XYZ file of C-alpha atoms in Angstrom:
465
model
C 37.352 -50.651 84.362
C 40.202 -48.890 82.470
C 39.870 -48.295 78.722
C 42.881 -49.604 76.817
C 43.599 -47.282 73.878
C 44.757 -48.831 70.630
C 47.754 -46.691 69.788
C 51.442 -47.273 70.650
C 52.189 -43.606 71.376
C 49.213 -43.263 73.656
C 49.911 -46.536 75.442
C 53.537 -45.653 76.115
C 52.515 -42.216 77.447
C 49.897 -43.789 79.739
C 52.516 -46.252 81.111
C 55.019 -43.470 81.690
C 52.327 -41.397 83.553
C 51.219 -44.392 85.688
C 47.739 -44.317 84.241
C 48.123 -47.950 82.906
C 50.631 -50.640 83.793
C 52.500 -52.568 81.218
C 51.024 -55.719 82.800
C 47.566 -54.415 82.102
C 48.436 -53.777 78.444
C 49.924 -57.173 77.748
C 47.032 -58.935 79.489
C 44.636 -57.030 77.350
C 46.543 -57.876 74.208
C 46.743 -61.614 75.059
C 43.004 -61.636 75.857
C 42.178 -60.024 72.547
C 44.371 -62.562 70.702
C 42.662 -65.428 72.484
C 39.245 -64.089 71.708
C 39.820 -63.288 68.039
C 42.610 -65.271 66.546
C 40.457 -68.338 65.963
C 38.849 -66.310 63.202
C 41.738 -64.174 61.897
C 44.697 -66.761 62.259
C 47.297 -64.010 62.477
C 49.430 -65.778 65.039
C 51.323 -69.026 64.714
C 52.545 -68.776 68.438
C 52.063 -66.423 71.389
C 54.753 -65.832 73.981
C 52.614 -65.196 76.995
C 55.128 -66.121 79.758
C 57.900 -63.985 78.117
C 55.463 -61.104 77.556
C 54.302 -60.948 81.162
C 57.956 -61.141 82.382
C 58.911 -58.255 80.081
C 55.909 -56.257 81.127
C 56.608 -56.802 84.826
C 60.242 -55.600 84.224
C 58.874 -52.397 82.711
C 56.504 -51.857 85.684
C 59.399 -52.515 88.098
C 61.507 -49.852 86.160
C 58.790 -47.287 86.634
C 58.278 -48.153 90.312
C 62.057 -47.403 90.831
C 61.753 -44.136 89.029
C 64.018 -45.270 86.162
C 63.696 -43.570 82.815
C 61.432 -45.620 80.534
C 61.971 -46.354 76.866
C 59.898 -44.728 74.178
C 57.719 -47.927 73.715
C 57.522 -48.927 77.374
C 54.790 -51.379 77.913
C 53.638 -51.454 74.288
C 52.695 -54.990 73.109
C 53.956 -56.024 69.606
C 54.450 -59.156 67.513
C 56.754 -60.106 64.687
C 56.490 -62.040 61.442
C 57.646 -65.574 62.167
C 60.852 -65.145 60.129
C 62.311 -63.098 62.982
C 64.498 -65.138 65.448
C 62.847 -65.365 68.821
C 65.082 -66.859 71.530
C 63.815 -70.328 72.380
C 61.514 -70.664 69.394
C 62.203 -72.282 65.999
C 62.085 -69.741 63.227
C 59.511 -71.158 60.911
C 59.520 -68.513 58.067
C 56.024 -69.850 57.305
C 57.350 -73.334 56.341
C 57.021 -76.953 57.285
C 60.569 -77.704 56.394
C 61.944 -75.380 59.131
C 60.002 -77.161 61.817
C 62.929 -79.496 62.336
C 65.492 -76.743 62.882
C 66.760 -76.017 66.441
C 65.256 -73.168 68.375
C 66.872 -69.726 67.969
C 69.675 -69.066 70.540
C 69.125 -65.303 70.509
C 66.588 -62.645 69.387
C 66.863 -60.909 66.085
C 68.515 -57.514 66.309
C 65.278 -55.546 65.818
C 63.631 -57.422 68.556
C 66.559 -56.615 70.900
C 66.133 -52.898 69.964
C 62.330 -53.123 70.653
C 62.947 -54.753 74.041
C 65.525 -52.036 74.872
C 62.863 -49.427 74.128
C 60.390 -51.116 76.582
C 58.190 -52.895 74.009
C 56.711 -56.302 75.037
C 56.786 -59.232 72.578
C 53.602 -61.196 72.572
C 54.159 -63.701 69.641
C 55.041 -64.699 66.121
C 52.850 -63.996 63.119
C 51.571 -66.011 60.100
C 53.134 -65.365 56.636
C 53.539 -66.844 53.211
C 56.085 -69.637 53.164
C 59.493 -68.197 53.021
C 57.936 -64.816 52.179
C 57.152 -65.867 48.607
C 53.617 -64.571 48.237
C 51.274 -61.626 48.461
C 48.229 -63.179 50.174
C 49.294 -65.360 53.189
C 47.219 -68.313 52.028
C 49.554 -70.640 53.859
C 48.786 -74.270 53.473
C 50.786 -75.415 56.504
C 49.373 -72.958 59.125
C 46.100 -71.939 57.384
C 45.230 -68.725 55.577
C 45.306 -65.445 57.436
C 41.888 -63.806 57.253
C 41.305 -60.093 56.730
C 39.665 -58.716 59.885
C 37.455 -56.332 57.829
C 35.974 -59.278 55.933
C 36.969 -62.796 57.092
C 36.286 -64.261 53.640
C 39.106 -62.180 52.159
C 42.866 -62.269 52.139
C 44.960 -60.225 54.497
C 47.746 -59.678 51.898
C 51.254 -60.941 52.246
C 53.692 -62.049 52.726
C 53.473 -60.213 56.082
C 49.758 -60.962 56.263
C 49.815 -61.802 59.925
C 51.512 -58.522 60.711
C 48.886 -56.536 58.989
C 45.864 -58.577 60.263
C 47.040 -58.506 63.923
C 47.070 -54.646 63.801
C 43.739 -54.375 62.017
C 42.136 -56.811 64.497
C 43.193 -54.734 67.464
C 45.403 -57.547 68.861
C 48.545 -55.384 68.970
C 49.223 -51.773 67.989
C 52.655 -52.472 66.325
C 54.055 -55.363 64.419
C 57.301 -56.014 62.485
C 57.359 -57.538 59.004
C 59.608 -57.841 55.979
C 59.219 -56.369 52.434
C 61.044 -57.704 49.377
C 58.526 -56.987 46.597
C 55.703 -55.430 48.569
C 55.220 -57.646 51.622
C 54.635 -54.829 54.098
C 52.820 -52.533 51.700
C 50.373 -55.067 50.381
C 48.944 -56.193 53.721
C 49.030 -52.598 54.988
C 46.862 -51.653 52.017
C 44.498 -54.695 52.208
C 44.142 -54.604 56.057
C 43.863 -50.740 56.308
C 46.894 -50.109 58.619
C 49.991 -47.866 58.453
C 53.115 -49.487 57.141
C 56.702 -48.552 56.436
C 59.121 -50.039 53.990
C 62.253 -48.086 54.836
C 65.193 -47.378 52.552
C 67.034 -50.490 51.581
C 69.794 -51.079 54.091
C 68.354 -48.710 56.789
C 67.450 -51.389 59.364
C 69.436 -54.423 60.363
C 68.290 -57.819 59.034
C 70.551 -59.872 61.328
C 68.647 -62.648 63.039
C 65.910 -62.958 60.386
C 65.385 -65.703 57.800
C 66.184 -64.385 54.377
C 64.165 -64.459 51.212
C 66.113 -62.419 48.610
C 69.196 -60.949 50.261
C 69.788 -58.282 47.623
C 66.203 -56.826 47.946
C 64.933 -57.740 51.470
C 63.800 -54.886 53.768
C 62.438 -55.014 57.300
C 59.983 -52.532 58.750
C 57.077 -51.824 61.085
C 53.328 -51.717 60.763
C 51.078 -49.844 63.151
C 47.626 -48.590 64.120
C 48.741 -44.961 63.882
C 51.270 -42.912 62.055
C 52.746 -41.719 65.412
C 53.101 -45.344 66.545
C 54.762 -46.192 63.236
C 57.232 -43.368 63.700
C 58.042 -44.328 67.302
C 58.734 -47.944 66.227
C 60.843 -46.821 63.264
C 62.843 -44.462 65.284
C 63.576 -47.191 67.810
C 64.848 -49.468 65.060
C 67.019 -47.276 62.880
C 70.347 -48.063 64.403
C 73.227 -49.039 62.052
C 74.524 -52.612 62.603
C 78.157 -53.081 61.701
C 77.612 -56.924 61.786
C 75.063 -56.808 59.083
C 76.885 -56.302 55.695
C 73.600 -54.938 54.201
C 73.141 -52.273 56.855
C 74.368 -48.791 55.894
C 76.046 -46.829 58.672
C 74.295 -43.517 58.079
C 73.356 -41.128 60.828
C 69.984 -41.779 62.523
C 67.337 -39.508 61.228
C 64.352 -39.457 63.634
C 60.938 -39.040 61.852
C 58.672 -38.368 64.883
C 60.139 -34.845 65.044
C 59.186 -34.275 61.412
C 55.494 -35.123 61.840
C 54.339 -31.580 62.626
C 56.234 -29.800 59.928
C 53.595 -29.993 57.239
C 54.277 -29.994 53.481
C 55.036 -26.414 52.680
C 57.613 -26.234 50.004
C 57.428 -30.004 49.146
C 57.117 -30.869 45.466
C 54.442 -33.610 45.298
C 53.395 -35.638 42.226
C 51.247 -38.567 41.307
C 52.623 -41.397 39.271
C 51.047 -42.003 35.964
C 51.729 -44.316 33.036
C 52.392 -47.877 34.300
C 50.938 -47.073 37.737
C 47.688 -45.753 36.330
C 47.324 -48.483 33.806
C 47.813 -51.189 36.421
C 45.450 -49.715 39.027
C 41.712 -50.453 39.210
C 39.136 -47.633 39.512
C 38.994 -47.722 43.288
C 42.823 -47.625 43.528
C 42.867 -44.601 41.123
C 40.197 -42.918 43.181
C 42.247 -43.425 46.365
C 45.420 -41.895 44.938
C 43.439 -39.071 43.446
C 41.998 -38.214 46.821
C 45.478 -38.340 48.381
C 46.868 -36.099 45.637
C 44.103 -33.515 46.025
C 44.680 -33.449 49.792
C 48.358 -32.945 49.360
C 48.076 -30.472 46.478
C 49.913 -32.688 44.058
C 51.275 -30.638 41.239
C 51.579 -32.982 38.288
C 51.457 -36.498 36.949
C 54.908 -38.018 36.967
C 56.389 -40.836 34.913
C 58.421 -43.360 36.829
C 61.303 -44.719 34.618
C 61.335 -48.327 33.426
C 58.653 -49.588 35.887
C 57.657 -52.676 33.884
C 61.273 -53.660 33.272
C 61.977 -53.164 36.960
C 59.207 -55.546 37.913
C 60.483 -58.156 35.529
C 64.037 -57.752 36.857
C 62.728 -58.050 40.416
C 60.945 -61.251 39.486
C 64.135 -62.773 38.000
C 66.317 -61.876 41.026
C 63.573 -62.999 43.454
C 63.244 -66.409 41.829
C 66.919 -66.953 41.323
C 68.065 -66.069 44.924
C 64.996 -67.808 46.465
C 65.550 -70.918 44.447
C 69.303 -71.014 45.201
C 68.721 -70.612 48.910
C 66.388 -73.631 49.114
C 68.031 -75.781 46.453
C 68.997 -78.609 48.797
C 65.480 -78.929 50.264
C 63.908 -78.598 46.879
C 65.887 -81.653 45.725
C 64.992 -83.787 48.651
C 61.792 -82.375 50.236
C 59.903 -80.670 47.498
C 56.575 -82.294 48.691
C 56.964 -80.458 52.015
C 56.961 -76.987 50.381
C 54.007 -74.677 49.901
C 52.042 -75.870 46.804
C 51.368 -72.262 45.818
C 55.059 -71.416 45.578
C 57.177 -74.557 45.119
C 57.032 -74.376 41.345
C 58.401 -70.848 41.400
C 61.214 -71.816 43.652
C 62.155 -74.686 41.408
C 61.853 -72.524 38.288
C 64.084 -69.953 39.895
C 66.785 -72.470 40.752
C 66.829 -73.524 37.037
C 67.204 -69.942 35.661
C 70.359 -69.190 33.675
C 72.892 -67.181 35.701
C 73.004 -64.810 32.705
C 69.443 -63.712 33.444
C 70.328 -62.913 37.055
C 73.482 -60.976 36.235
C 71.667 -58.977 33.555
C 68.924 -58.188 35.955
C 71.431 -56.969 38.589
C 73.251 -54.823 36.031
C 69.922 -53.262 35.025
C 69.209 -52.553 38.575
C 72.229 -50.344 38.993
C 71.224 -48.250 35.987
C 67.605 -48.190 37.101
C 68.422 -46.875 40.548
C 70.347 -43.963 38.982
C 67.328 -43.122 36.888
C 64.997 -43.270 39.878
C 67.328 -41.160 42.039
C 67.510 -38.539 39.298
C 63.731 -38.328 39.435
C 63.937 -36.976 43.010
C 65.960 -33.951 41.813
C 62.603 -32.548 40.694
C 60.178 -34.227 43.220
C 60.165 -34.706 46.999
C 57.179 -37.060 47.489
C 55.421 -39.278 44.852
C 52.108 -41.033 45.266
C 50.659 -44.226 43.758
C 48.270 -46.957 44.998
C 49.766 -49.805 47.054
C 47.611 -52.447 45.511
C 45.656 -52.470 42.230
C 42.445 -53.612 43.975
C 41.208 -54.105 47.522
C 41.326 -57.491 49.217
C 40.124 -60.454 47.158
C 38.301 -63.478 48.376
C 40.565 -66.256 49.694
C 41.182 -68.723 46.948
C 40.799 -66.247 44.063
C 43.035 -67.395 41.135
C 42.460 -64.658 38.485
C 41.803 -60.976 38.460
C 40.327 -58.781 35.746
C 42.158 -55.554 35.749
C 41.335 -52.851 33.148
C 40.376 -55.500 30.608
C 43.536 -57.646 31.270
C 43.317 -61.029 32.925
C 45.991 -61.266 35.605
C 47.076 -64.028 38.012
C 45.546 -62.679 41.227
C 48.263 -63.421 43.738
C 51.060 -62.026 41.633
C 49.059 -58.962 40.525
C 48.955 -57.720 44.174
C 52.519 -56.660 43.655
C 52.169 -54.894 40.438
C 52.532 -51.438 42.013
C 54.972 -52.219 44.763
C 57.746 -54.168 43.031
C 59.206 -51.322 40.961
C 59.493 -49.151 44.051
C 61.304 -51.582 46.353
C 63.606 -52.600 43.467
C 64.918 -48.976 43.629
C 65.211 -49.176 47.450
C 63.058 -46.019 48.060
C 61.352 -45.572 51.409
C 57.531 -45.857 51.311
C 54.881 -45.062 53.939
C 51.622 -46.897 53.119
C 48.657 -44.776 54.185
C 45.288 -46.477 54.785
C 42.554 -45.060 52.700
C 38.889 -46.174 52.344
C 37.699 -45.263 48.736
C 34.186 -45.794 47.556
C 33.357 -48.880 45.566
C 35.279 -51.426 47.710
C 32.438 -52.545 49.814
C 33.912 -50.899 52.908
C 37.316 -52.411 52.423
C 40.512 -50.321 52.669
C 42.984 -49.606 49.895
C 46.272 -48.051 50.709
C 48.332 -45.382 48.946
C 52.152 -45.452 48.712
C 53.804 -42.198 49.840
C 57.323 -42.421 48.324
C 60.394 -40.407 48.946
C 64.031 -40.474 47.879
C 66.379 -42.930 49.596
C 67.135 -41.893 53.166
C 64.244 -39.378 53.157
C 61.734 -41.249 55.256
C 61.042 -37.947 57.003
C 59.453 -36.490 53.868
C 57.100 -39.437 53.512
C 56.101 -39.135 57.151
C 55.387 -35.323 56.754
C 53.050 -35.949 53.738
C 51.507 -38.872 55.444
C 50.778 -36.766 58.545
C 48.816 -34.252 56.424
C 46.686 -37.178 55.083
C 46.049 -38.368 58.636
C 45.237 -34.834 59.947
C 42.734 -34.378 57.091
C 41.021 -37.594 58.059
C 41.780 -38.964 54.644
C 44.058 -41.745 55.935
C 43.062 -43.556 59.122
C 42.364 -47.047 60.446
C 38.912 -48.389 61.190
C 38.112 -50.636 64.181
C 36.510 -54.079 63.646
C 34.202 -56.194 65.698
C 35.027 -59.951 65.619
């Protein structure tokens, strides 16, 4: 019996060498999903027939001696806000069930297929991406594979849980206010929120157009880099995509951190992190030789402005359905959508004006620093259904509080690798650290993350379900 390794880079190398077939990999992935997803609930749909056809096409390429793509034979899945040809794009909602099936794949799915990756299904998420826990009323909550009583994070909860459960080695998700970084932290996997505008969003269901990012999650940093390098192609048909030169990160992984100026964020980020989160970032800082505590400008104001823009754009997008089908919306988020639709336009415009000034302040910070560190979530995964969180003596609404440390970063558009750490005091649960770099410098975040991985500080842990 052949042993299937759970890493995209190793899988692709094995297929290229003829040690494994793409069909073997996809069958193993589909078998794992069938055996475990009744407990995890990461998938809303599998695409078995398509997956086997794509795998067979890869195997036929190899048999002909054709050059294979960098992800040849690697199974992956996508958050169900990505268009998949022939399927209705649910975006976690009941309302969308009546929409026609997508006529074409999203751009990023097309790029993954061109690289030889094999799509096995669509993944659970918070409705319309408005949430941090994937406690979806319509499709059921997504369970954390490390403790099935706990949340997987959100809104890309299925994307994090599918990797953590060993169902696939790579997934695609979206991140507006933390929706890749939060589930990466809580599920203990690698995640990347790229620079705003780096990857095409064409063919995905929007949440907040002016803040939405797309990105990969993976079981290894090498796999994360392979997926990202596959995806970073400018799209002239996406007005939010910036036509900058492609900058591969896989070639940067072995360069180390010599000469990099690395700091740990204090102030707001220290005050809004629990003791285990502080311990995680302290360990990462020691490993990387962090040189000082750094103050991020206007973090609390940035979070407030992100909330205003999120609510306003989200409410506006769904205004028609909110007027006629409010009862079909997610009970955990419908009030926020309605409130956002009722916000004064003055609030929205003021928040956008602040954002321009804020980004200038953040970019100036990177004149003195190359990489900055902070926890990805204030605590590890909470029990499903938890309403309130006690954080450093302050009572916080639990679901919203999971984005305390991520929202100020994405509001500036900076790239972030979330590294999975396992600090003491969490009961064996993971808690990730954000490795932040200046816009368009994903390579620096990957270099620092590689040092954490090489030191054994950041890694995934397998689960038995």
